[in-house]
Short mmCIF file of C-alpha atoms in Angstrom, two decimals:
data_model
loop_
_atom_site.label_atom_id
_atom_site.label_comp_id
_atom_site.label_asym_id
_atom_site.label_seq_id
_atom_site.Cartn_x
_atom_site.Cartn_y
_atom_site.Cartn_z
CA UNK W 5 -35.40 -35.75 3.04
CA UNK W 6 -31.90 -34.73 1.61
CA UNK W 7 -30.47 -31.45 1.92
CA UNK W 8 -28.94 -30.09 -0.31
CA UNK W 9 -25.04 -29.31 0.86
CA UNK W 10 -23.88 -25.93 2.95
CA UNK W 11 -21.79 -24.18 0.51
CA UNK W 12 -19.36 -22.36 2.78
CA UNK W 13 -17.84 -19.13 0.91
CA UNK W 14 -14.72 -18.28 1.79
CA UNK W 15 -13.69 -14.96 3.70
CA UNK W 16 -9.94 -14.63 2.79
CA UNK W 17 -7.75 -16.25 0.03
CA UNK W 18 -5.80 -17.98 1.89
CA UNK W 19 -8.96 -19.73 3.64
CA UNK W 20 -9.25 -21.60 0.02
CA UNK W 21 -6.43 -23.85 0.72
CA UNK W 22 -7.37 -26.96 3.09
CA UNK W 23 -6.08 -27.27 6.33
CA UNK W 24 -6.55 -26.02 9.97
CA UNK W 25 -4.36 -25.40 12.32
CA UNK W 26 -1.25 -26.59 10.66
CA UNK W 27 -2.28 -24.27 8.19
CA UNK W 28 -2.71 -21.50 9.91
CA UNK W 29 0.64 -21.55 11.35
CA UNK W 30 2.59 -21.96 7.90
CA UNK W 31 0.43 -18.86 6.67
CA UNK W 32 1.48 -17.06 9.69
CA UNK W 33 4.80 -18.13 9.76
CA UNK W 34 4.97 -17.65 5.70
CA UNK W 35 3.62 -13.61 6.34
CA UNK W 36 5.97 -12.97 8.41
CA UNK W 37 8.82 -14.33 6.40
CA UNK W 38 7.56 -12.62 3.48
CA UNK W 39 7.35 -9.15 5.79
CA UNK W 40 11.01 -9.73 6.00
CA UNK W 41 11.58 -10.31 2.71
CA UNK W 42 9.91 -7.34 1.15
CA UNK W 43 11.88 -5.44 4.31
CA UNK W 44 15.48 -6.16 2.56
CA UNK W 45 14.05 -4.61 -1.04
CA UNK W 46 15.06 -1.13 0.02
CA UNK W 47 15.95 2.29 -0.83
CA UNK W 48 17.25 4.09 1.55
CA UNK W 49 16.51 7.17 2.60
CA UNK W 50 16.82 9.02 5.95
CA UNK W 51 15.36 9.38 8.51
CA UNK W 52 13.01 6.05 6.87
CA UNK W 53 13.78 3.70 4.25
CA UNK W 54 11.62 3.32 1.31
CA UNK W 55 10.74 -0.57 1.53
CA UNK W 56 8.37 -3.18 0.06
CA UNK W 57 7.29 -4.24 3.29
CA UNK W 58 4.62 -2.04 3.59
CA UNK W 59 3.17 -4.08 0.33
CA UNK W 60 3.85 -7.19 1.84
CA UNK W 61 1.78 -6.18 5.37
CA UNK W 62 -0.83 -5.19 3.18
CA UNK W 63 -1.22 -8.24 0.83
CA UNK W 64 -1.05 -10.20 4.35
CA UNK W 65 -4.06 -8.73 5.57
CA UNK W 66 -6.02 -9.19 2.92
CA UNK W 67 -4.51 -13.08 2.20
CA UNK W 68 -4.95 -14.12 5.82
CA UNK W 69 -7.67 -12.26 7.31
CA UNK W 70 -7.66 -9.94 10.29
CA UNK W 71 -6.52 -12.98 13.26
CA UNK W 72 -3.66 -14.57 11.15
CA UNK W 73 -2.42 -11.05 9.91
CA UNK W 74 -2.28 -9.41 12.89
CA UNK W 75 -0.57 -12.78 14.14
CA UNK W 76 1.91 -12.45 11.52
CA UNK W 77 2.74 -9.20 12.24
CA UNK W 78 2.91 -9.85 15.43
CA UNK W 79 5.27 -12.63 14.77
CA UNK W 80 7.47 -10.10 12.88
CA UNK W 81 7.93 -7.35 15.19
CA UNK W 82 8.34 -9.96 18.29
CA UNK W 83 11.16 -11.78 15.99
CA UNK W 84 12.65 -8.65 14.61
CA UNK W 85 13.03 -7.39 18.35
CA UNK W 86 14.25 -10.54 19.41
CA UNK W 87 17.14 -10.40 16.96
CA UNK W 88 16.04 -12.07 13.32
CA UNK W 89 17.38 -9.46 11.13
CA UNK W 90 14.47 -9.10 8.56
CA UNK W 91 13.77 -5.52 9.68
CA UNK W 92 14.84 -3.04 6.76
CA UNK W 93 18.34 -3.35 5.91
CA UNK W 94 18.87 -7.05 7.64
CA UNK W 95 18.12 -4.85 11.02
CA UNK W 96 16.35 -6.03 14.45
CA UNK W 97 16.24 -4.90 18.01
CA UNK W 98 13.43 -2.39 18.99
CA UNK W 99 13.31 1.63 18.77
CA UNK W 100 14.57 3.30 16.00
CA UNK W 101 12.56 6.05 13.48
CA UNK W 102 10.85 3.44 11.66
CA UNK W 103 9.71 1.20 14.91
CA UNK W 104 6.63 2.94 15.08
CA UNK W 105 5.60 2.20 11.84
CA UNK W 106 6.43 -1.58 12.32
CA UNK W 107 4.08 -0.97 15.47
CA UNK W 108 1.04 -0.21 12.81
CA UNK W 109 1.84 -3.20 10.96
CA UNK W 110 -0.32 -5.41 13.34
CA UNK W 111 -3.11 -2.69 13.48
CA UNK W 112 -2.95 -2.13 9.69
CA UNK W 113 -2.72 -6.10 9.21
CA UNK W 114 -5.70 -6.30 10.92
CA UNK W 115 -8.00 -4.10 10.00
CA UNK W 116 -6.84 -4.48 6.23
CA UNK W 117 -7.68 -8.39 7.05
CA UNK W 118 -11.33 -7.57 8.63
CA UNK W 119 -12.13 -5.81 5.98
CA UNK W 120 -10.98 -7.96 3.49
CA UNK W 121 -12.79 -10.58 5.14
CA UNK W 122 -16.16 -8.81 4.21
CA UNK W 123 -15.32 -9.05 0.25
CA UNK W 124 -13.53 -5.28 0.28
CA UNK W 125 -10.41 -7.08 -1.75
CA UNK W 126 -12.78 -8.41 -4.63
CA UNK W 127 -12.92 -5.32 -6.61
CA UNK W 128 -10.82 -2.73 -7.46
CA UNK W 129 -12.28 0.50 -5.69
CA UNK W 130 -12.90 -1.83 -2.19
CA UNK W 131 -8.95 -2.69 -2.47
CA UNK W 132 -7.88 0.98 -3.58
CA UNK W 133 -10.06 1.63 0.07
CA UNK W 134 -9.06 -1.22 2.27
CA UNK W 135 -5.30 -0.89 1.41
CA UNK W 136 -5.09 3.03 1.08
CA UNK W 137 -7.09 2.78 5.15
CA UNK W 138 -3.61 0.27 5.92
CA UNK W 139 -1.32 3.04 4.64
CA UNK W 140 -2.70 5.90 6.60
CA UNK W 141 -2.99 3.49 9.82
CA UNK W 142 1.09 2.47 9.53
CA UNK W 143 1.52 6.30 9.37
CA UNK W 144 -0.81 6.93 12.05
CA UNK W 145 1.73 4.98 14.02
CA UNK W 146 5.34 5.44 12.35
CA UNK W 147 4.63 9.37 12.53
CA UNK W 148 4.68 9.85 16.64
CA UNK W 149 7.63 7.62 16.59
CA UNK W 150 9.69 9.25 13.86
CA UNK W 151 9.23 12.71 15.23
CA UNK W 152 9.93 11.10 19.37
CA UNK W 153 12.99 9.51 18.17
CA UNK W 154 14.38 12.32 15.51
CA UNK W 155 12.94 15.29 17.17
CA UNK W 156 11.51 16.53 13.79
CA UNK W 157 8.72 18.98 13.75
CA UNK W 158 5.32 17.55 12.92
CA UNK W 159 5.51 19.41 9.31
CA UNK W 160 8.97 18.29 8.56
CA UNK W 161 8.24 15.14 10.17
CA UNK W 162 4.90 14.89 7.41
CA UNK W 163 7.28 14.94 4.47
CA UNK W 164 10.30 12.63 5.74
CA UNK W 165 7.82 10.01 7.10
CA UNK W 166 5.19 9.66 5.28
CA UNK W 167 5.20 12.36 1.96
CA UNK W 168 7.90 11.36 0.31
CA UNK W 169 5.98 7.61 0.79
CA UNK W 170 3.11 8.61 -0.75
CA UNK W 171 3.72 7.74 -5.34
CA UNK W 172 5.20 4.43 -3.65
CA UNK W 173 2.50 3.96 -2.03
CA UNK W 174 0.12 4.75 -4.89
CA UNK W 175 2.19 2.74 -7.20
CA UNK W 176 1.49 -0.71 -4.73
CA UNK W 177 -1.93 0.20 -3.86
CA UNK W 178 -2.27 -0.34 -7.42
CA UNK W 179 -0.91 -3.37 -7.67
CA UNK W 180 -2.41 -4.75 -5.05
CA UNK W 181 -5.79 -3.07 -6.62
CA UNK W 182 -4.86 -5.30 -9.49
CA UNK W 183 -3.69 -8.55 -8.31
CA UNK W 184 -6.48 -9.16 -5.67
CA UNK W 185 -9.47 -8.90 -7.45
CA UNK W 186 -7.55 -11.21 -10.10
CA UNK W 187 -6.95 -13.44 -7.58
CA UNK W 188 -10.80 -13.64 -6.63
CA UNK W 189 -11.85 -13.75 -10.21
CA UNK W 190 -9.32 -16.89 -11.05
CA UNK W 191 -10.81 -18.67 -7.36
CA UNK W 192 -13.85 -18.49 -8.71
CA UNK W 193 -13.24 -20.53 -11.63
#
């Protein structure tokens, strides 16, 4: 008796390409270089640049799924303190007013990629959720940090970290709202 074959569906984009571990390491490798990249599209602003990164961390979740994410991210702030200067503005070391938010990109990354991995990037309202949740976890960490390091009071603090963030923010949720549904619907075919 045949049976009829397993069709495996997969969690994350990114698990549609073949491969294994090889694979995963490019993807990792590729998130964080992208991280980077998005870092050096800036605007600045004090006490914390306004950047694409926090796009990029984002899309990475939901591309690579919670594991490779947060391994990307992790690859990014471990590379970025060691010296690769893909941190906002071509900077690296560790501390800073925006470290704390680079902190929350692994948390973000992963919980962004969990969720992603249980279809919340295949429609528009589930990625307006998922990636609106990554936002508020990146401020969740940049905020402490920002107001340790600058010795802003929590209120000011609100509006230099994370207010004046907040029609970016919008304007790449989005996007992203946009692009990864797309990006389901054109798999699918």
């Amino acid at each position: 008796m045949a049976s009829a074959p397993v069709s495996i569906r997969p969690a994350v984009l990114s698990d549609l390409l073949p491969g294994s571990r090889v694979r995963d390491v490019a993807l990792v490798v590729g998130g964080a270089g992208l991280t980077g990249l998005a870092a050096q599209l800036t605007v600045p602003l004090w006490p914390v640049p306004v950047t694409a990164q926090t796009f990029a961390v984002l899309l990475v979740g939901a591309a690579l799924g919670m594991n490779r994410a947060a391994a990307s991210m992790a690859l990014y702030l471990v590379a970025g303190i060691a010296g690769v200067p893909w941190f906002a503005g071509h900077s690296s070391g560790w501390g800073g007013a925006s470290f704390g938010y680079v902190l929350g990109f692994i948390a973000a990354a992963a919980v962004v990629g969990k969720l992603a991995e249980r279809g919340a990037d295949r429609t528009v309202l589930g990625t307006v959720g998922t990636m609106a949740l990554g936002n508020v976890i990146i401020y969740a960490f940049g905020l402490p940090v920002l107001v340790a390091v600058t010795g802003l009071d929590l209120g000011t603090a609100l509006v230099e970290g994370a207010g004046k963030f907040l029609l970016g923010d919008a304007v790449k949720i989005a996007v992203a709202a946009g692009l990864l549904p797309l990006a389901w619907k054109l798999a699918r075919r």
